Structures are given as structure tokens and as C-alpha cells.
Amino acid sequence: MLKFEHVTKVYGGKKALNDLSISFQSGHVYALVGPNGSGKSTMMKAAAGLVKVNTGSVTYQDMPIGVESKKHISYMSTEPFYYDYMKIRDVGQFYADFFEDFDESRFASLLQFMQLTPDLKVKALSSGMAAKLKIAATLSRNAEVCMLDEPLNGIDLIGRDQIIQSILRAANPNATILISSHLFDELEPIVDHIVMMANGSLVLEGELEEIRTRYGKSISDLYREYFSGVSQPAFPQNPPVNPTV
Ligand SMILES: Nc1ncnc2c1ncn2[C@@H]1O[C@H](COP(=O)(O)OP(=O)(O)OP(=O)(O)O)[C@@H](O)[C@H]1O
């Protein structure tokens, strides 16, 4: 279980995470949604050990995030992180050298599925192709927790379908998968839990079907109502936040 307990992260006086408590269980796919700057990336970076929190704790299987947890947690950031001189096959080798759980045959098959050839140079890739490469590499780790930050960003419609299919193909049924996205409708077929954030805190989280039934609305409608400020959604009066999903 990946667990955040009363986690606060402050950047220059601004709270990116504000007393955040939540647990992520294995075998579930979580959609992280919320407006720009609501703390989704900071939460994932804290779990990946890339951001040190100010107060509270982040643990994986009761271990603090550190060298051991990094063996089990894969994270794809929004930033590009390959060297221009590399070819796609070098990216696979780079991952294989770094991560014991990297599955080279899965990488080859995801590349083929995404129509990326191993001898293409990273610097020659379009931004959408580079994004697919990042996703293929991240999904090729047999990690227990897989976190994808904005995997659908900047990808054309067919590419987004390929990515959704790749997540379905590659995902270990016992893994914990966290996916942040502003394109919730496209993620909806593969996620079973929703985590909605604002200002570094949870505003709504739980099982997708249960939330839809509870409010009688789609997640997109709840999101619009909450963040547009036009109408008052039901959930602020009836806070559903439950620290153990
Ligand atoms: N390295 C940093 N230095 C200073 N402030 C930061 C840094 N990283 C994030 N922040 C701030 O922390 C807050 C949360 O940012 P974060 O990137 O976690 O949000 P997000 O929900 O992922 O946003 P988006 O949907 O735009 O990706 C924002 O106010 C952001 O400006």
C-alpha cells in the first residue's frame, strides 16, 4: 500500500500539498484529476522520492520512500528525460541497466504497437512520439506501483487510444496504477477509482461507480460543477473524503 499521512509540501510559502492523507491499494487504477496547480504532480513526485515533503509521511509497504521503494515504484514525469543522442533502442538499454524489473520483450512489443522503430533517434521524434516512448519505457517495468503523469498530453486521438490500450495490455493486475490527466473522459474506461484534488487537498475520492451512484452524475459533471463555481455540487456539504479508499 502506498500511503500519504498528513503530508504537507511547501514551495516558497505556497502549499502544493496541504495535510494530504490518502492510501492507494494494489490492484486498482486511480485517476488523479484537478485543476492546474492542484498538487497532482507533487503528490506523485513525493511517492517517487523526487520531492522531499515538509511534514507528514509517505510510505510504501510501511517503508519510508527511499532506495528500496524506488525498486518497486515507477514514475513517468511530464518532463522529457532522454538524451538527444540516444536511439530508441538505447533508451531500452538505459532502462534495462537501471531497473531489474525492466521487461525488454514487453518494451519491444509496446514499441511495435505504438509504431516506433528502435533505430529512430530521440532528437528526431515529434513531441507525441517522444511521449509514447516515455510511456512504453515506463510501462515496461514490472513495477508494483506505476505512476503516469499526464500520459495523454499532446497526443493525437489515435495515439491516445494506443496509450489507453497499452496501459491495459501492460498493467499487472496486482499493480497500483496512478494516472493524472485533464482528459478524464478518455481515461474513464480503464480507471476504477477517482482522486479529485484542489489546492493540495482532496475534495473527492473513492470508487468510481460508487461516486457516480452516490451523486447521480458523471465524474466530468461533478468536476465542472465543483470547479466552475457556477453551481454548488452536493459533495462539499457531504464530504466523502475517506482516507482509506
Ligand atoms: N519546483 C517547484 N517550485 C516552486 N513551485 C512549485 C514547484 N513544483 C510545483 N510548484 C507549485 O506547486 C503547486 C502544485 O503544482 P503541481 O505541479 O503539483 O500541480 P498539478 O496538479 O500537477 O498541476 P498541472 O495539472 O498543471 O500539471 C503549484 O502552485 C505549483 O506552482
Tab-separated table of C-alpha atoms and ligand atoms in Angstrom:
chain	number	residue	atom	x	y	z
A	1	MET	CA	0.000	0.000	0.000
A	2	LEU	CA	1.218	3.472	-0.897
A	3	LYS	CA	0.272	5.778	1.940
A	4	PHE	CA	0.329	9.528	2.489
A	5	GLU	CA	-0.281	10.648	6.067
A	6	HIS	CA	-0.826	14.332	6.783
A	7	VAL	CA	1.621	15.323	4.077
A	8	THR	CA	2.408	18.990	3.507
A	9	LYS	CA	4.815	20.264	0.866
A	10	VAL	CA	5.549	23.974	0.715
A	11	TYR	CA	7.207	25.767	-2.203
A	12	GLY	CA	8.231	29.333	-1.379
A	13	GLY	CA	5.376	29.834	1.075
A	14	LYS	CA	2.740	28.131	-1.093
A	15	LYS	CA	1.341	24.765	-0.045
A	16	ALA	CA	1.497	22.363	-3.005
A	17	LEU	CA	0.249	19.582	-0.700
A	18	ASN	CA	-1.821	20.542	2.309
A	19	ASP	CA	-2.198	17.953	5.088
A	20	LEU	CA	-2.889	15.269	2.480
A	21	SER	CA	-3.850	11.803	3.720
A	22	ILE	CA	-4.698	9.016	1.281
A	23	SER	CA	-3.877	5.354	0.652
A	24	PHE	CA	-3.546	3.637	-2.721
A	25	GLN	CA	-4.238	-0.099	-2.779
A	26	SER	CA	-2.843	-2.741	-5.085
A	27	GLY	CA	-4.957	-3.990	-7.980
A	28	HIS	CA	-6.592	-0.615	-8.571
A	29	VAL	CA	-6.260	2.088	-11.205
A	30	TYR	CA	-6.644	5.631	-9.869
A	31	ALA	CA	-7.355	8.727	-11.937
A	32	LEU	CA	-5.860	11.865	-10.385
A	33	VAL	CA	-7.813	14.891	-11.512
A	34	GLY	CA	-7.876	18.539	-10.539
A	35	PRO	CA	-7.094	21.939	-11.982
A	36	ASN	CA	-3.598	23.102	-12.906
A	37	GLY	CA	-1.524	23.536	-9.786
A	38	SER	CA	-3.731	21.380	-7.546
A	39	GLY	CA	-0.800	19.185	-6.433
A	40	LYS	CA	-1.152	16.029	-8.574
A	41	SER	CA	2.441	16.009	-9.842
A	42	THR	CA	3.825	16.965	-6.451
A	43	MET	CA	1.996	14.013	-4.899
A	44	MET	CA	3.459	11.592	-7.466
A	45	LYS	CA	6.925	13.093	-7.163
A	46	ALA	CA	6.779	12.669	-3.378
A	47	ALA	CA	5.926	8.959	-3.884
A	48	ALA	CA	8.764	8.639	-6.411
A	49	GLY	CA	11.218	10.155	-3.933
A	50	LEU	CA	11.881	13.185	-6.133
A	51	VAL	CA	10.352	15.694	-3.740
A	52	LYS	CA	11.017	15.866	-0.008
A	53	VAL	CA	7.897	16.654	1.971
A	54	ASN	CA	7.952	19.222	4.787
A	55	THR	CA	5.698	17.393	7.232
A	56	GLY	CA	3.852	14.095	7.382
A	57	SER	CA	4.988	10.814	5.873
A	58	VAL	CA	4.891	8.952	2.581
A	59	THR	CA	5.412	5.193	2.842
A	60	TYR	CA	5.267	2.189	0.565
A	61	GLN	CA	4.563	-1.147	2.280
A	62	ASP	CA	5.276	0.674	5.555
A	63	MET	CA	8.781	1.682	4.366
A	64	PRO	CA	9.664	5.341	4.006
A	65	ILE	CA	10.176	6.334	0.372
A	66	GLY	CA	13.854	5.705	-0.458
A	67	VAL	CA	16.219	3.363	-2.275
A	68	GLU	CA	14.146	0.240	-1.534
A	69	SER	CA	10.776	1.729	-2.505
A	70	LYS	CA	12.232	3.014	-5.793
A	71	LYS	CA	12.784	-0.608	-6.879
A	72	HIS	CA	9.027	-1.096	-6.806
A	73	ILE	CA	7.675	2.264	-7.944
A	74	SER	CA	7.917	3.548	-11.498
A	75	TYR	CA	7.145	7.141	-12.343
A	76	MET	CA	6.781	8.927	-15.640
A	77	SER	CA	7.140	12.678	-15.274
A	78	THR	CA	5.755	15.262	-17.655
A	79	GLU	CA	9.286	16.480	-18.436
A	80	PRO	CA	11.265	14.749	-21.239
A	81	PHE	CA	14.138	12.794	-19.768
A	82	TYR	CA	16.104	11.129	-22.576
A	83	TYR	CA	19.325	12.291	-24.166
A	84	ASP	CA	19.060	13.560	-27.722
A	85	TYR	CA	21.929	11.397	-28.961
A	86	MET	CA	20.076	8.192	-28.000
A	87	LYS	CA	18.202	5.953	-30.362
A	88	ILE	CA	15.010	4.320	-29.131
A	89	ARG	CA	16.868	1.036	-28.587
A	90	ASP	CA	19.387	2.879	-26.357
A	91	VAL	CA	16.500	4.082	-24.192
A	92	GLY	CA	15.518	0.421	-23.692
A	93	GLN	CA	19.117	-0.459	-22.773
A	94	PHE	CA	19.286	2.512	-20.395
A	95	TYR	CA	16.162	1.273	-18.601
A	96	ALA	CA	17.374	-2.337	-18.592
A	97	ASP	CA	20.646	-1.194	-16.968
A	98	PHE	CA	18.843	0.867	-14.339
A	99	PHE	CA	15.885	-1.307	-13.444
A	100	GLU	CA	15.977	-5.012	-12.623
A	101	ASP	CA	12.261	-5.254	-13.344
A	102	PHE	CA	12.550	-3.917	-16.921
A	103	ASP	CA	10.968	-6.335	-19.404
A	104	GLU	CA	12.778	-5.944	-22.741
A	105	SER	CA	10.334	-8.065	-24.702
A	106	ARG	CA	7.384	-6.031	-23.399
A	107	PHE	CA	9.243	-2.869	-24.438
A	108	ALA	CA	9.747	-4.274	-27.952
A	109	SER	CA	6.103	-5.202	-28.265
A	110	LEU	CA	4.853	-1.824	-26.951
A	111	LEU	CA	7.152	-0.027	-29.409
A	112	GLN	CA	5.736	-2.084	-32.240
A	113	PHE	CA	2.184	-1.390	-31.072
A	114	MET	CA	2.923	2.353	-30.973
A	115	GLN	CA	4.639	2.216	-34.372
A	116	LEU	CA	8.023	3.321	-33.027
A	117	THR	CA	11.091	1.695	-34.570
A	118	PRO	CA	14.154	1.022	-32.385
A	119	ASP	CA	16.619	2.755	-34.719
A	120	LEU	CA	14.827	6.129	-34.601
A	121	LYS	CA	16.835	8.866	-32.891
A	122	VAL	CA	15.254	10.555	-29.874
A	123	LYS	CA	16.010	14.001	-31.285
A	124	ALA	CA	14.089	13.127	-34.471
A	125	LEU	CA	10.887	12.253	-32.620
A	126	SER	CA	7.858	14.542	-32.650
A	127	SER	CA	6.623	15.517	-29.187
A	128	GLY	CA	3.808	12.969	-29.430
A	129	MET	CA	6.215	10.185	-30.455
A	130	ALA	CA	8.572	11.122	-27.617
A	131	ALA	CA	5.645	10.971	-25.197
A	132	LYS	CA	4.744	7.475	-26.443
A	133	LEU	CA	8.351	6.364	-25.965
A	134	LYS	CA	8.299	7.567	-22.336
A	135	ILE	CA	5.086	5.636	-21.757
A	136	ALA	CA	6.401	2.447	-23.391
A	137	ALA	CA	9.548	2.585	-21.238
A	138	THR	CA	7.645	3.259	-18.007
A	139	LEU	CA	5.055	0.531	-18.673
A	140	SER	CA	7.811	-1.975	-19.444
A	141	ARG	CA	8.906	-2.025	-15.831
A	142	ASN	CA	7.209	-4.740	-13.788
A	143	ALA	CA	6.735	-2.235	-11.005
A	144	GLU	CA	4.250	-2.758	-8.195
A	145	VAL	CA	3.256	0.897	-8.371
A	146	CYS	CA	3.167	2.682	-11.725
A	147	MET	CA	2.539	6.432	-11.838
A	148	LEU	CA	1.936	8.201	-15.153
A	149	ASP	CA	1.833	11.991	-15.059
A	150	GLU	CA	-0.289	13.335	-17.948
A	151	PRO	CA	0.287	10.389	-20.331
A	152	LEU	CA	-2.280	11.717	-22.826
A	153	ASN	CA	-0.846	15.233	-23.080
A	154	GLY	CA	-0.066	16.401	-26.596
A	155	ILE	CA	-1.002	13.065	-28.182
A	156	ASP	CA	-3.364	12.794	-31.148
A	157	LEU	CA	-6.650	10.902	-30.861
A	158	ILE	CA	-5.368	7.601	-32.285
A	159	GLY	CA	-2.249	7.865	-30.157
A	160	ARG	CA	-4.382	8.389	-27.046
A	161	ASP	CA	-6.303	5.216	-27.889
A	162	GLN	CA	-2.982	3.380	-28.319
A	163	ILE	CA	-1.830	4.599	-24.916
A	164	ILE	CA	-5.045	3.508	-23.213
A	165	GLN	CA	-4.672	0.106	-24.899
A	166	SER	CA	-1.017	-0.093	-23.874
A	167	ILE	CA	-1.880	0.558	-20.245
A	168	LEU	CA	-4.485	-2.213	-20.413
A	169	ARG	CA	-2.014	-4.621	-22.069
A	170	ALA	CA	0.944	-3.900	-19.843
A	171	ALA	CA	-0.693	-3.413	-16.479
A	172	ASN	CA	-0.045	-6.101	-13.940
A	173	PRO	CA	-3.436	-6.877	-12.347
A	174	ASN	CA	-1.870	-6.624	-8.885
A	175	ALA	CA	-0.174	-3.298	-9.516
A	176	THR	CA	-1.300	0.055	-8.190
A	177	ILE	CA	-1.657	2.464	-11.085
A	178	LEU	CA	-1.982	6.233	-10.730
A	179	ILE	CA	-2.711	8.310	-13.818
A	180	SER	CA	-3.059	12.080	-13.771
A	181	SER	CA	-4.938	13.648	-16.634
A	182	HIS	CA	-7.130	16.527	-17.683
A	183	LEU	CA	-8.797	14.166	-20.184
A	184	PHE	CA	-10.818	12.187	-17.692
A	185	ASP	CA	-13.438	11.017	-20.200
A	186	GLU	CA	-10.746	9.157	-22.133
A	187	LEU	CA	-9.307	7.542	-19.039
A	188	GLU	CA	-12.651	6.533	-17.644
A	189	PRO	CA	-12.791	3.066	-19.284
A	190	ILE	CA	-9.628	1.929	-17.504
A	191	VAL	CA	-9.818	3.526	-14.058
A	192	ASP	CA	-11.785	2.259	-11.085
A	193	HIS	CA	-11.047	4.986	-8.538
A	194	ILE	CA	-11.101	8.732	-8.707
A	195	VAL	CA	-8.983	11.163	-6.685
A	196	MET	CA	-10.014	14.787	-7.163
A	197	MET	CA	-7.694	17.451	-5.773
A	198	ALA	CA	-7.755	21.203	-5.241
A	199	ASN	CA	-5.127	23.364	-3.562
A	200	GLY	CA	-3.087	20.375	-2.422
A	201	SER	CA	-6.008	18.656	-0.677
A	202	LEU	CA	-8.566	16.016	-1.566
A	203	VAL	CA	-12.000	17.204	-2.492
A	204	LEU	CA	-13.409	13.857	-3.535
A	205	GLU	CA	-12.099	10.344	-3.693
A	206	GLY	CA	-13.416	6.832	-3.873
A	207	GLU	CA	-14.661	4.105	-6.134
A	208	LEU	CA	-15.869	5.426	-9.492
A	209	GLU	CA	-19.148	3.544	-9.711
A	210	GLU	CA	-19.966	4.285	-6.096
A	211	ILE	CA	-19.405	8.027	-6.629
A	212	ARG	CA	-21.485	8.065	-9.809
A	213	THR	CA	-24.300	6.307	-7.974
A	214	ARG	CA	-23.999	8.467	-4.875
A	215	TYR	CA	-24.271	11.764	-6.785
A	216	GLY	CA	-26.233	10.555	-9.807
A	217	LYS	CA	-23.758	12.347	-12.092
A	218	SER	CA	-20.752	11.628	-14.249
A	219	ILE	CA	-17.332	12.499	-12.863
A	220	SER	CA	-16.920	15.171	-15.555
A	221	ASP	CA	-20.176	16.829	-14.464
A	222	LEU	CA	-19.137	16.732	-10.810
A	223	TYR	CA	-15.785	18.223	-11.784
A	224	ARG	CA	-17.426	21.013	-13.801
A	225	GLU	CA	-19.827	21.823	-11.010
A	226	TYR	CA	-17.134	21.919	-8.373
A	227	PHE	CA	-14.523	23.883	-10.278
A	228	SER	CA	-16.639	26.193	-12.395
A	229	GLY	CA	-18.126	27.680	-9.230
A	230	VAL	CA	-21.361	28.166	-11.166
A	231	SER	CA	-23.440	25.770	-9.146
A	232	GLN	CA	-22.923	24.148	-5.800
A	233	PRO	CA	-22.233	20.435	-6.027
A	234	ALA	CA	-23.574	18.079	-3.435
A	235	PHE	CA	-20.248	16.892	-2.133
A	236	PRO	CA	-18.960	19.945	-0.206
A	237	GLN	CA	-21.940	19.672	2.124
A	238	ASN	CA	-21.418	15.970	2.439
A	239	PRO	CA	-17.655	15.471	2.465
A	240	PRO	CA	-16.980	11.973	1.146
A	241	VAL	CA	-13.254	12.031	1.799
A	242	ASN	CA	-12.260	8.690	3.129
A	243	PRO	CA	-8.530	8.287	3.802
A	244	THR	CA	-8.592	4.556	3.036
A	245	VAL	CA	-10.146	4.154	-0.389
B	1	LIG	N1	9.590	23.041	-8.273
B	1	LIG	C1	8.639	23.911	-7.907
B	1	LIG	N2	8.966	25.131	-7.414
B	1	LIG	C2	8.024	26.003	-6.993
B	1	LIG	N3	6.699	25.750	-7.016
B	1	LIG	C3	6.307	24.552	-7.496
B	1	LIG	C4	7.244	23.576	-7.965
B	1	LIG	N4	6.556	22.484	-8.361
B	1	LIG	C5	5.252	22.768	-8.175
B	1	LIG	N5	5.102	24.001	-7.654
B	1	LIG	C6	3.830	24.626	-7.282
B	1	LIG	O1	3.100	23.676	-6.517
B	1	LIG	C7	1.720	23.718	-6.852
B	1	LIG	C8	1.257	22.332	-7.287
B	1	LIG	O2	1.895	22.036	-8.523
B	1	LIG	P1	1.746	20.615	-9.231
B	1	LIG	O3	2.682	20.618	-10.390
B	1	LIG	O4	1.890	19.543	-8.230
B	1	LIG	O5	0.225	20.678	-9.727
B	1	LIG	P2	-0.542	19.776	-10.773
B	1	LIG	O6	-1.869	19.479	-10.170
B	1	LIG	O7	0.283	18.618	-11.178
B	1	LIG	O8	-0.720	20.781	-11.995
B	1	LIG	P3	-0.873	20.534	-13.591
B	1	LIG	O9	-2.235	19.965	-13.802
B	1	LIG	O10	-0.719	21.909	-14.152
B	1	LIG	O11	0.237	19.613	-14.016
B	1	LIG	C9	1.565	24.815	-7.914
B	1	LIG	O12	1.194	26.010	-7.251
B	1	LIG	C10	2.960	24.944	-8.490
B	1	LIG	O13	3.201	26.256	-8.936
